[in-house]
XYZ file of C-alpha atoms in Angstrom:
299
model
C 0.000 0.000 0.000
C 2.831 2.408 0.907
C 4.663 1.805 -2.374
C 1.496 2.408 -4.389
C 0.918 5.708 -2.577
C 4.493 6.773 -3.275
C 4.156 5.772 -6.916
C 0.958 7.856 -7.246
C 2.731 10.937 -5.855
C 5.590 10.494 -8.346
C 3.078 10.305 -11.203
C 1.254 13.417 -10.009
C 4.445 15.409 -9.529
C 5.917 14.129 -12.836
C 9.345 14.409 -11.250
C 11.358 12.387 -8.751
C 12.853 15.596 -7.381
C 9.463 17.243 -6.709
C 7.997 13.986 -5.390
C 10.903 13.524 -2.987
C 10.210 16.980 -1.529
C 6.495 16.229 -1.122
C 7.212 12.855 0.478
C 10.128 14.142 2.554
C 12.390 11.412 1.144
C 15.791 11.685 -0.417
C 15.755 11.202 -4.166
C 17.932 8.043 -4.027
C 15.610 6.527 -1.418
C 12.600 7.382 -3.566
C 14.212 5.852 -6.652
C 14.863 2.629 -4.711
C 11.213 2.420 -3.674
C 9.999 2.848 -7.259
C 12.481 0.197 -8.426
C 11.270 -2.137 -5.689
C 7.642 -1.662 -6.805
C 8.621 -2.425 -10.407
C 10.461 -5.543 -9.241
C 7.497 -6.682 -7.126
C 5.117 -6.228 -10.074
C 7.553 -7.488 -12.688
C 6.846 -4.579 -15.046
C 8.351 -1.236 -16.020
C 6.197 1.644 -14.810
C 8.085 4.565 -16.318
C 10.196 5.324 -19.329
C 12.904 7.769 -18.367
C 13.736 10.470 -20.877
C 16.438 12.583 -19.285
C 14.879 14.108 -16.165
C 11.348 13.479 -17.403
C 9.319 10.441 -16.423
C 6.624 9.107 -18.720
C 4.155 6.437 -17.700
C 4.142 3.194 -19.612
C 0.811 1.662 -20.556
C 0.952 -0.708 -17.606
C 2.124 2.214 -15.480
C -1.138 4.014 -16.305
C -3.112 0.936 -15.199
C -1.082 0.838 -12.008
C -1.781 4.528 -11.357
C -5.535 4.043 -11.823
C -5.390 1.176 -9.339
C -3.447 3.368 -6.908
C -6.180 6.022 -7.127
C -8.847 3.421 -6.380
C -6.867 2.256 -3.356
C -6.450 5.848 -2.180
C -10.190 6.492 -2.488
C -11.005 3.251 -0.674
C -8.560 4.090 2.112
C -10.037 7.564 2.585
C -13.551 6.138 2.677
C -12.451 3.592 5.267
C -10.741 6.227 7.399
C -13.843 8.419 7.228
C -16.000 5.508 8.365
C -13.649 4.906 11.291
C -13.729 8.595 12.157
C -17.524 8.623 12.057
C -17.529 5.609 14.348
C -15.167 7.275 16.824
C -17.016 10.581 16.792
C -20.325 8.867 17.520
C -18.837 7.386 20.679
C -20.284 3.988 19.874
C -21.548 1.988 16.935
C -25.083 3.075 16.099
C -27.770 0.425 16.043
C -31.472 0.102 15.360
C -34.002 -2.690 15.743
C -36.861 -2.848 13.255
C -40.035 -4.875 13.558
C -41.432 -5.935 10.179
C -44.640 -7.675 9.192
C -44.231 -10.722 6.957
C -45.300 -8.861 3.835
C -43.101 -5.800 4.353
C -40.182 -8.049 5.281
C -40.294 -9.514 1.788
C -41.456 -6.538 -0.262
C -40.075 -3.365 1.328
C -37.566 -3.787 4.164
C -34.626 -5.263 2.149
C -34.516 -2.239 -0.173
C -34.771 0.215 2.721
C -31.917 -1.484 4.589
C -29.740 -1.533 1.465
C -30.307 2.187 0.852
C -29.721 3.098 4.507
C -26.506 1.085 4.896
C -25.078 2.614 1.712
C -25.109 5.960 3.564
C -24.551 4.753 7.137
C -22.433 1.582 6.769
C -21.433 1.437 10.451
C -25.033 0.960 11.591
C -25.985 -2.381 13.093
C -29.528 -3.266 12.030
C -31.561 -6.006 13.691
C -35.012 -7.175 12.617
C -37.867 -9.001 14.320
C -40.829 -10.292 12.331
C -44.456 -11.067 13.021
C -47.974 -10.243 11.986
C -48.964 -6.579 11.952
C -50.531 -6.552 15.409
C -47.501 -8.388 16.798
C -45.221 -5.723 15.332
C -47.363 -2.967 16.841
C -47.031 -4.688 20.221
C -43.243 -4.891 19.801
C -43.160 -1.132 19.190
C -45.429 -0.370 22.181
C -43.293 -2.539 24.445
C -40.140 -0.825 23.088
C -38.655 -4.132 21.999
C -38.074 -2.537 18.584
C -37.326 1.092 17.670
C -39.509 1.209 14.557
C -42.214 -0.989 13.059
C -42.769 -1.437 9.310
C -46.279 -2.678 8.523
C -48.657 -2.863 5.550
C -51.307 -0.874 7.366
C -52.140 2.535 8.809
C -51.967 2.237 12.574
C -54.004 4.446 14.912
C -52.951 3.607 18.439
C -52.709 6.019 21.364
C -49.115 6.963 22.124
C -47.820 5.852 18.729
C -46.889 7.832 15.630
C -47.614 6.529 12.124
C -45.711 7.701 9.029
C -47.299 6.647 5.714
C -44.801 5.642 3.016
C -46.847 4.495 0.004
C -50.163 2.979 -1.091
C -50.350 -0.508 -2.503
C -52.985 -2.825 -3.989
C -53.272 -6.423 -5.111
C -52.527 -7.572 -8.663
C -53.497 -10.743 -10.513
C -50.362 -12.677 -11.465
C -50.468 -15.406 -14.126
C -47.909 -17.842 -15.549
C -47.157 -17.957 -19.272
C -49.697 -20.102 -21.115
C -52.529 -19.364 -18.692
C -55.876 -19.050 -20.567
C -56.641 -15.691 -18.952
C -53.636 -14.064 -20.635
C -55.348 -13.867 -24.038
C -58.788 -13.058 -22.674
C -59.620 -9.481 -23.831
C -60.794 -8.279 -20.423
C -61.142 -9.703 -16.943
C -63.665 -8.989 -14.201
C -63.678 -9.900 -10.544
C -66.102 -12.789 -11.229
C -63.377 -14.473 -13.281
C -61.642 -15.294 -10.002
C -64.537 -17.564 -9.012
C -63.364 -21.219 -8.904
C -59.997 -20.121 -10.367
C -57.107 -22.350 -9.156
C -54.950 -20.075 -6.997
C -52.072 -19.986 -4.549
C -52.774 -17.432 -1.818
C -50.938 -15.908 1.094
C -51.506 -17.513 4.495
C -54.599 -16.687 6.554
C -54.284 -14.010 9.204
C -51.947 -11.705 7.277
C -53.143 -8.277 6.168
C -53.047 -9.118 2.463
C -54.977 -12.351 2.991
C -57.546 -10.413 5.036
C -57.874 -8.021 2.094
C -58.366 -10.935 -0.270
C -60.973 -12.609 1.909
C -62.875 -9.329 2.295
C -62.815 -8.905 -1.479
C -63.998 -12.467 -2.096
C -66.806 -12.063 0.448
C -67.926 -8.726 -1.017
C -68.294 -10.152 -4.527
C -69.285 -13.721 -3.520
C -66.118 -15.184 -5.035
C -64.997 -18.715 -4.166
C -61.540 -19.345 -5.648
C -60.097 -22.843 -5.845
C -57.321 -22.351 -3.262
C -54.646 -24.970 -3.982
C -52.012 -23.724 -1.494
C -51.635 -21.186 1.304
C -48.062 -19.993 1.790
C -46.463 -17.185 3.848
C -43.564 -16.574 1.427
C -43.854 -14.340 -1.646
C -40.785 -15.966 -3.159
C -42.245 -19.458 -2.811
C -45.566 -18.314 -4.313
C -43.802 -16.770 -7.308
C -41.880 -19.980 -7.983
C -44.909 -22.239 -7.571
C -47.254 -20.217 -9.788
C -45.451 -21.376 -12.930
C -44.762 -24.867 -11.637
C -48.383 -25.505 -10.670
C -49.838 -23.385 -13.491
C -52.037 -21.463 -11.086
C -52.874 -17.799 -10.552
C -52.090 -15.697 -7.493
C -52.724 -12.262 -5.992
C -49.701 -10.304 -4.809
C -49.104 -6.687 -3.717
C -47.962 -4.330 -6.428
C -44.962 -3.178 -4.350
C -43.425 -6.652 -4.525
C -43.887 -7.115 -8.260
C -40.760 -5.450 -9.590
C -40.185 -5.544 -13.334
C -37.134 -7.807 -13.132
C -39.001 -10.267 -10.886
C -41.844 -10.541 -13.405
C -39.514 -10.968 -16.372
C -37.155 -13.464 -14.718
C -40.048 -15.709 -13.679
C -41.948 -15.343 -16.984
C -45.096 -14.014 -15.366
C -47.880 -11.782 -16.670
C -49.900 -9.175 -14.765
C -53.570 -8.657 -15.667
C -55.623 -5.718 -14.514
C -58.932 -6.210 -12.723
C -60.447 -2.854 -11.662
C -61.931 -4.244 -8.439
C -58.467 -5.241 -7.215
C -57.528 -1.574 -6.968
C -60.062 -1.359 -4.138
C -57.747 -3.544 -2.052
C -55.574 -0.551 -1.207
C -53.254 -0.900 1.729
C -50.871 1.775 3.041
C -47.390 0.692 4.110
C -46.292 2.703 7.141
C -43.596 3.191 9.738
C -44.843 3.173 13.333
C -42.914 4.315 16.391
C -43.297 5.871 19.820
C -42.309 9.396 20.813
C -39.210 7.905 22.406
C -37.866 7.212 18.896
C -37.754 10.983 18.328
C -34.757 11.108 20.684
C -32.963 8.273 18.853
C -30.834 9.827 16.050
C -30.425 6.533 14.205
C -34.154 5.809 14.237
C -34.949 9.292 12.969
C -32.314 8.983 10.229
C -33.910 5.740 9.099
C -37.409 7.259 9.101
C -36.244 10.340 7.184
C -34.370 8.265 4.603
C -37.358 5.939 4.086
C -39.685 8.894 3.486
C -37.227 10.442 1.021
C -36.972 7.137 -0.836
C -40.701 6.841 -1.482
C -41.223 10.565 -2.026
C -38.720 10.371 -4.898
C -40.448 7.291 -6.351
C -43.822 9.011 -6.289
C -42.387 12.234 -7.690
């Protein structure tokens, strides 16, 4: 690492004499270090024309690598400094409902850690009401649920609205049907989310409202498993729009069909927390960053 730094300074100064002054090394000592680097790499880094140094082609590659190392080192040192200045490693515990755990939380964590890499994030999962209880009992700092929560002593921050979509495998007869109505779900072979979850409650309310009786082949609490089994079992499913990213649809060769009544199954994904979280800088950073993320998507 030291030799690469020295080499980069020589390149930037374009002179051993100037570089030796910057590095506070004698010129002979500096020359020996450059020769050692060339020996270690087994290549010639400079062509020497009198007092001028010109980079060879491989020397240019080596310089670009040295810049990358310098940038990485500075980023690392900054992270260490941030850690020291905070007095301790920041941490946050998030409670997530099963649906948000699969559809929303991974992206939020990825975005947050890209800006605050020293943060330790823990997650507990459960059904929505269980997550609300975790927040009330202060066993988690923030809850992420697919619902708007109105509970005394708790704050609720809405992130985005979501609704169910009909998902079909390639070759399904409904793909070529000109239009679909809610009655087309009657007796349709389907894989649905497990009972008791918010999205399954939405589905059951919808089915009851329109007197729909789907042919439920499986009930599963994993979006990923449902996606994989839809094609295998040649069945339909209903999944939240927030989970159905374009790459997921394409990679699994699935088709989305619009049914107007499904848009009535709106559900708002929210962050819930107590007033105590307002005094937790890490929790507030997470909340602010999550809101910014979805504000930009909607904008």
